Tab-separated table of C-alpha atoms in Angstrom:
chain	number	residue	atom	x	y	z
A	1	MET	CA	0.033	0.013	0.002
A	2	GLU	CA	1.452	3.329	-0.998
A	3	LYS	CA	2.100	5.710	1.911
A	4	GLN	CA	0.306	8.954	1.828
A	5	LYS	CA	2.654	11.913	1.423
A	6	THR	CA	2.663	14.557	4.204
A	7	LYS	CA	2.732	18.189	2.954
A	8	LEU	CA	4.721	20.483	5.058
A	9	GLY	CA	4.809	24.275	5.029
A	10	ALA	CA	2.114	26.931	4.420
A	11	ARG	CA	-0.312	26.194	1.614
A	12	VAL	CA	-3.889	26.674	0.515
A	13	LEU	CA	-6.081	24.223	2.463
A	14	SER	CA	-9.056	22.173	1.418
A	15	LYS	CA	-12.456	22.989	2.940
A	16	ALA	CA	-12.191	19.909	5.273
A	17	GLU	CA	-8.645	20.921	6.397
A	18	LEU	CA	-9.702	24.497	7.018
A	19	ASN	CA	-12.628	23.503	9.169
A	20	ALA	CA	-10.441	21.049	11.038
A	21	ILE	CA	-7.994	23.817	12.077
A	22	LEU	CA	-10.560	26.646	12.270
A	23	PRO	CA	-14.116	25.291	12.955
A	24	ASN	CA	-16.949	27.376	11.470
A	25	ALA	CA	-14.516	29.140	9.075
A	26	GLU	CA	-17.463	29.847	6.751
A	27	SER	CA	-18.841	32.262	9.382
A	28	ILE	CA	-15.912	34.640	8.486
A	29	TYR	CA	-17.338	35.099	5.070
A	30	GLU	CA	-20.649	35.884	6.653
A	31	GLN	CA	-18.962	38.481	8.853
A	32	ILE	CA	-17.359	40.131	5.783
A	33	GLU	CA	-20.866	40.570	4.326
A	34	VAL	CA	-21.843	42.283	7.654
A	35	PHE	CA	-18.908	44.686	7.143
A	36	ARG	CA	-20.131	45.338	3.607
A	37	ASN	CA	-23.698	45.977	4.593
A	38	ASN	CA	-22.403	48.544	7.238
A	39	ILE	CA	-20.646	50.678	4.585
A	40	PRO	CA	-22.341	54.174	4.744
A	41	GLU	CA	-23.931	55.605	1.659
A	42	LYS	CA	-21.671	57.851	-0.428
A	43	PRO	CA	-22.635	61.512	-0.446
A	44	LYS	CA	-24.138	62.392	-3.813
A	45	ALA	CA	-22.506	65.875	-4.006
A	46	PRO	CA	-18.676	65.736	-4.655
A	47	GLU	CA	-18.097	68.843	-2.531
A	48	LYS	CA	-19.928	67.335	0.445
A	49	ALA	CA	-17.899	64.081	-0.015
A	50	ARG	CA	-14.652	66.006	0.098
A	51	LYS	CA	-15.586	67.871	3.268
A	52	GLU	CA	-17.078	64.917	5.057
A	53	VAL	CA	-15.338	63.521	8.138
A	54	TRP	CA	-15.421	59.735	7.789
A	55	GLU	CA	-16.357	57.618	10.796
A	56	GLN	CA	-13.441	55.525	11.755
A	57	LYS	CA	-14.256	51.771	11.545
A	58	THR	CA	-11.757	48.911	12.147
A	59	ASN	CA	-12.807	45.686	10.381
A	60	ASN	CA	-10.115	43.342	11.758
A	61	ILE	CA	-10.184	39.565	11.596
A	62	GLY	CA	-7.641	37.888	13.785
A	63	ILE	CA	-6.122	34.404	13.170
A	64	MET	CA	-4.279	33.843	16.405
A	65	GLY	CA	-2.359	30.795	17.517
A	66	ARG	CA	0.965	29.258	18.362
A	67	ARG	CA	3.829	28.713	15.867
A	68	GLY	CA	3.074	25.819	13.621
A	69	ALA	CA	-0.701	25.916	14.216
A	70	GLY	CA	-1.491	26.609	10.634
A	71	LYS	CA	-2.170	30.381	10.746
A	72	THR	CA	-0.350	31.100	7.490
A	73	SER	CA	-2.159	28.320	5.684
A	74	ILE	CA	-5.431	29.692	6.914
A	75	LEU	CA	-4.488	33.192	5.737
A	76	LYS	CA	-3.480	31.907	2.270
A	77	THR	CA	-6.756	29.917	2.057
A	78	PHE	CA	-8.902	33.047	2.743
A	79	HIS	CA	-6.754	34.966	0.391
A	80	GLU	CA	-7.422	32.541	-2.441
A	81	GLY	CA	-11.029	31.970	-1.417
A	82	LEU	CA	-11.842	35.697	-1.567
A	83	LYS	CA	-10.305	35.821	-5.074
A	84	GLY	CA	-12.626	33.003	-6.155
A	85	ARG	CA	-15.680	34.817	-4.682
A	86	ASN	CA	-14.712	38.213	-6.064
A	87	ASP	CA	-17.800	39.180	-8.048
A	88	LYS	CA	-18.138	42.652	-6.466
A	89	ASN	CA	-15.065	44.365	-7.825
A	90	ASP	CA	-13.262	43.998	-4.537
A	91	ILE	CA	-9.502	44.560	-4.342
A	92	ILE	CA	-7.434	41.757	-2.716
A	93	LEU	CA	-3.935	42.933	-1.864
A	94	PRO	CA	-0.962	40.603	-1.695
A	95	ILE	CA	-0.057	39.132	1.766
A	96	ILE	CA	2.290	41.406	3.805
A	97	ILE	CA	4.873	39.847	6.132
A	98	PRO	CA	6.267	42.588	8.387
A	99	GLU	CA	9.400	40.490	9.159
A	100	ASN	CA	10.383	40.963	5.415
A	101	MET	CA	10.099	44.737	5.595
A	102	SER	CA	13.289	46.761	5.991
A	103	ALA	CA	13.987	48.586	9.269
A	104	ASP	CA	13.002	51.978	7.779
A	105	THR	CA	9.822	50.743	6.030
A	106	SER	CA	6.492	51.133	7.685
A	107	LEU	CA	3.235	49.273	7.070
A	108	MET	CA	1.686	52.380	5.510
A	109	ASP	CA	4.622	52.620	3.073
A	110	VAL	CA	3.924	49.151	1.784
A	111	VAL	CA	0.188	49.728	1.617
A	112	LEU	CA	0.639	52.915	-0.434
A	113	GLY	CA	2.986	51.084	-2.780
A	114	MET	CA	0.345	48.352	-3.292
A	115	LEU	CA	-2.414	50.885	-3.919
A	116	LYS	CA	-0.138	52.506	-6.591
A	117	SER	CA	-0.184	49.200	-8.419
A	118	GLU	CA	-4.012	49.232	-8.203
A	119	VAL	CA	-4.084	52.727	-9.754
A	120	GLU	CA	-1.914	51.441	-12.609
A	121	LYS	CA	-4.270	48.542	-13.106
A	122	LYS	CA	-7.206	50.913	-13.387
A	123	LYS	CA	-5.335	52.906	-15.983
A	124	GLU	CA	-4.651	49.822	-18.060
A	125	GLU	CA	-8.287	48.684	-17.824
A	126	LYS	CA	-9.468	52.070	-19.113
A	127	LYS	CA	-6.929	52.132	-21.825
A	128	LYS	CA	-8.106	48.689	-23.076
A	129	GLU	CA	-11.712	49.848	-22.946
A	130	GLN	CA	-10.759	52.842	-25.135
A	131	GLU	CA	-8.876	50.689	-27.577
A	132	LYS	CA	-12.040	48.588	-27.949
A	133	GLY	CA	-13.932	51.673	-28.809
A	134	SER	CA	-15.978	51.894	-25.595
A	135	VAL	CA	-17.006	55.325	-24.325
A	136	TYR	CA	-15.753	56.521	-20.972
A	137	SER	CA	-17.027	59.867	-19.889
A	138	ASP	CA	-14.469	62.542	-19.023
A	139	ASP	CA	-11.659	60.034	-19.064
A	140	CYS	CA	-11.305	60.640	-15.319
A	141	ILE	CA	-8.430	58.095	-14.853
A	142	TYR	CA	-6.062	60.123	-16.875
A	143	SER	CA	-6.889	63.788	-16.448
A	144	GLY	CA	-9.141	66.358	-14.848
A	145	ARG	CA	-9.779	67.615	-11.221
A	146	ASP	CA	-11.092	64.272	-10.104
A	147	SER	CA	-8.397	62.058	-11.597
A	148	LEU	CA	-7.639	58.943	-9.556
A	149	GLU	CA	-3.974	59.153	-10.299
A	150	LYS	CA	-3.962	62.915	-9.261
A	151	GLU	CA	-5.791	61.928	-6.006
A	152	TYR	CA	-3.105	59.274	-5.347
A	153	ASN	CA	-0.205	61.702	-5.853
A	154	GLU	CA	-1.878	64.250	-3.580
A	155	LEU	CA	-2.297	61.515	-0.975
A	156	VAL	CA	1.419	60.552	-1.141
A	157	LYS	CA	2.357	64.244	-0.923
A	158	GLN	CA	0.313	64.592	2.210
A	159	TYR	CA	1.837	61.419	3.581
A	160	CYS	CA	5.314	62.946	3.329
A	161	TYR	CA	4.276	65.565	5.875
A	162	ILE	CA	3.812	62.771	8.394
A	163	LYS	CA	7.393	61.437	7.882
A	164	LYS	CA	9.726	62.998	10.451
A	165	ASP	CA	12.631	63.646	8.095
A	166	TYR	CA	10.465	65.375	5.560
A	167	ARG	CA	8.734	67.438	8.290
A	168	ASP	CA	12.054	68.668	9.659
A	169	ILE	CA	13.164	69.706	6.204
A	170	LEU	CA	9.891	71.431	5.387
A	171	ILE	CA	10.007	73.560	8.571
A	172	GLN	CA	13.678	74.461	8.170
A	173	GLN	CA	13.213	75.714	4.594
A	174	PHE	CA	11.275	78.911	5.098
A	175	THR	CA	11.891	82.464	3.736
A	176	THR	CA	9.524	84.676	5.775
A	177	GLU	CA	7.686	84.505	9.115
A	178	GLN	CA	4.436	83.918	7.218
A	179	ASN	CA	6.021	81.171	5.183
A	180	TYR	CA	7.195	79.471	8.395
A	181	VAL	CA	3.649	79.721	9.897
A	182	ASP	CA	2.104	78.258	6.699
A	183	LYS	CA	4.600	75.336	6.570
A	184	THR	CA	4.184	74.542	10.331
A	185	THR	CA	0.437	74.565	9.972
A	186	GLN	CA	0.764	71.962	7.216
A	187	VAL	CA	2.844	69.796	9.579
A	188	PHE	CA	0.607	70.172	12.555
A	189	ASN	CA	-2.492	69.235	10.578
A	190	SER	CA	-0.737	66.471	8.580
A	191	ASP	CA	-2.240	63.424	10.249
A	192	THR	CA	-5.815	64.656	10.108
A	193	GLU	CA	-5.502	65.792	6.532
A	194	PHE	CA	-3.828	62.489	5.413
A	195	ILE	CA	-6.618	60.420	6.960
A	196	ARG	CA	-9.212	62.703	5.060
A	197	ARG	CA	-7.367	62.320	1.766
A	198	PHE	CA	-6.856	58.611	2.282
A	199	ASN	CA	-10.634	58.132	2.723
A	200	ILE	CA	-11.379	60.217	-0.334
A	201	PHE	CA	-8.882	58.159	-2.379
A	202	ILE	CA	-10.385	54.830	-1.217
A	203	GLU	CA	-13.853	56.005	-2.173
A	204	LYS	CA	-12.619	57.071	-5.640
A	205	LEU	CA	-10.737	53.820	-6.158
A	206	LEU	CA	-13.632	51.528	-5.121
A	207	CYS	CA	-16.641	53.571	-5.998
A	208	PRO	CA	-16.164	55.709	-9.167
A	209	GLU	CA	-18.605	58.450	-10.062
A	210	GLU	CA	-20.410	56.333	-12.596
A	211	LYS	CA	-21.016	53.572	-10.010
A	212	GLN	CA	-22.231	55.542	-6.975
A	213	ASP	CA	-23.936	52.619	-5.169
A	214	MET	CA	-20.985	50.066	-5.260
A	215	LYS	CA	-20.015	48.526	-1.990
A	216	SER	CA	-16.635	47.215	-2.964
A	217	MET	CA	-13.988	46.556	-0.365
A	218	ILE	CA	-10.195	46.208	-0.015
A	219	TYR	CA	-8.753	43.157	1.732
A	220	LEU	CA	-5.459	43.547	3.489
A	221	PHE	CA	-3.550	40.553	4.795
A	222	ILE	CA	-0.790	40.761	7.356
A	223	ASP	CA	0.969	37.519	8.360
A	224	ASP	CA	2.996	36.736	11.447
A	225	ILE	CA	2.736	40.194	12.989
A	226	ASP	CA	4.576	38.838	16.124
A	227	LEU	CA	7.810	37.732	14.379
A	228	SER	CA	9.065	41.333	13.899
A	229	THR	CA	8.711	42.737	17.312
A	230	THR	CA	9.935	46.212	16.174
A	231	LYS	CA	6.970	46.370	13.703
A	232	CYS	CA	4.160	45.542	16.232
A	233	MET	CA	3.513	49.096	17.312
A	234	ASP	CA	3.712	50.358	13.818
A	235	VAL	CA	1.095	47.777	12.784
A	236	VAL	CA	-1.252	48.706	15.607
A	237	ARG	CA	-0.913	52.458	15.004
A	238	THR	CA	-1.410	52.164	11.283
A	239	LEU	CA	-4.520	49.946	11.559
A	240	LEU	CA	-6.180	52.162	14.246
A	241	SER	CA	-5.216	55.533	12.904
A	242	TYR	CA	-4.960	55.341	9.095
A	243	LEU	CA	-6.682	52.093	7.897
A	244	SER	CA	-9.854	52.384	9.927
A	245	ASN	CA	-12.134	52.659	6.944
A	246	PRO	CA	-15.458	50.959	6.532
A	247	ARG	CA	-14.348	49.627	3.081
A	248	ILE	CA	-11.115	48.020	4.418
A	249	VAL	CA	-11.050	44.463	5.916
A	250	THR	CA	-7.805	43.389	7.551
A	251	PHE	CA	-6.752	39.731	8.171
A	252	ILE	CA	-4.033	39.454	10.878
A	253	SER	CA	-2.233	36.363	11.936
A	254	GLY	CA	0.166	35.861	14.821
A	255	ASP	CA	0.894	34.608	18.334
A	256	MET	CA	-1.185	36.838	20.592
A	257	GLY	CA	1.176	36.281	23.594
A	258	THR	CA	4.271	37.287	21.726
A	259	PHE	CA	2.422	40.248	20.209
A	260	GLU	CA	1.179	41.503	23.600
A	261	GLU	CA	4.750	41.118	25.032
A	262	ALA	CA	6.223	43.185	22.193
A	263	LEU	CA	3.658	45.899	22.718
A	264	THR	CA	4.244	45.936	26.445
A	265	LEU	CA	7.960	46.307	25.990
A	266	GLU	CA	7.465	49.116	23.432
A	267	PHE	CA	5.146	51.014	25.865
A	268	LEU	CA	7.765	50.690	28.620
A	269	ARG	CA	10.457	51.820	26.217
A	270	GLN	CA	8.417	54.953	25.257
A	271	GLU	CA	7.947	55.719	28.938
A	272	LYS	CA	11.725	55.315	29.569
A	273	ALA	CA	10.854	52.555	32.021
A	274	LEU	CA	13.266	49.974	30.596
A	275	SER	CA	16.317	50.831	32.810
A	276	LYS	CA	18.398	48.951	35.391
A	277	GLU	CA	17.254	51.316	38.159
A	278	VAL	CA	13.559	50.568	37.463
A	279	PHE	CA	14.022	46.808	37.653
A	280	ASP	CA	16.185	47.059	40.807
A	281	GLU	CA	13.298	48.744	42.667
A	282	VAL	CA	10.706	46.771	44.666
A	283	TYR	CA	7.166	47.955	43.988
A	284	TYR	CA	5.029	45.413	45.884
A	285	SER	CA	5.496	42.711	48.506
């Protein structure tokens, strides 16, 4: 009798294998539809949409477990499963592994790079439509005030104000007192303005003007968030501050114990509590 070969390493699981590791896995797809149904209606007037303050909403799905429990395989299975179910013009981004990111690269850097690829895809799609002779009003992908590419470029420009090195250069390069005030105002308001522009861009990317009622979503996958302890705080801050959009669903996998430990150490480091003197003291009996 031929022995059955054992497959090692992360891979896409069968339905039976998925349910064996994660019972009731199908309920996650049901939860995604709940997220979709809770997307607020898009304002009809463009001016109102641009001035609106979006309600922050964090749609996170956590796949937590010890090393070797099959988390990466589960993540890959949902990644492929959502591709197979994608009949709503959703965007499914590649899986991000923080451990593979360089020391100076943040999660938001990677996400913006992936979104740039999506903008290029939209351009190619519209170009093919034009080559086939189809009509596309105003050619909004390529030109005009509401261009998707222009909105992306403005988003990246605003993101630069958040980066410390760029902020320092911006403030130092002033010519008059009023110029200094204007530039520091841009810096002080950079986070709020970036979040606003990011939400506008996501709406334009997923819900173009000619398809006002679409409830498309973006799926973001982050694997093994606990392996790179230096990135844990960045992941949390980015998810809660910048990616809390009703149209974004995030899948996260990792060891919760390791992740909590990394966050605790980072909080202590920020409070300057990681010193020999602190650990030599006795605080309770």
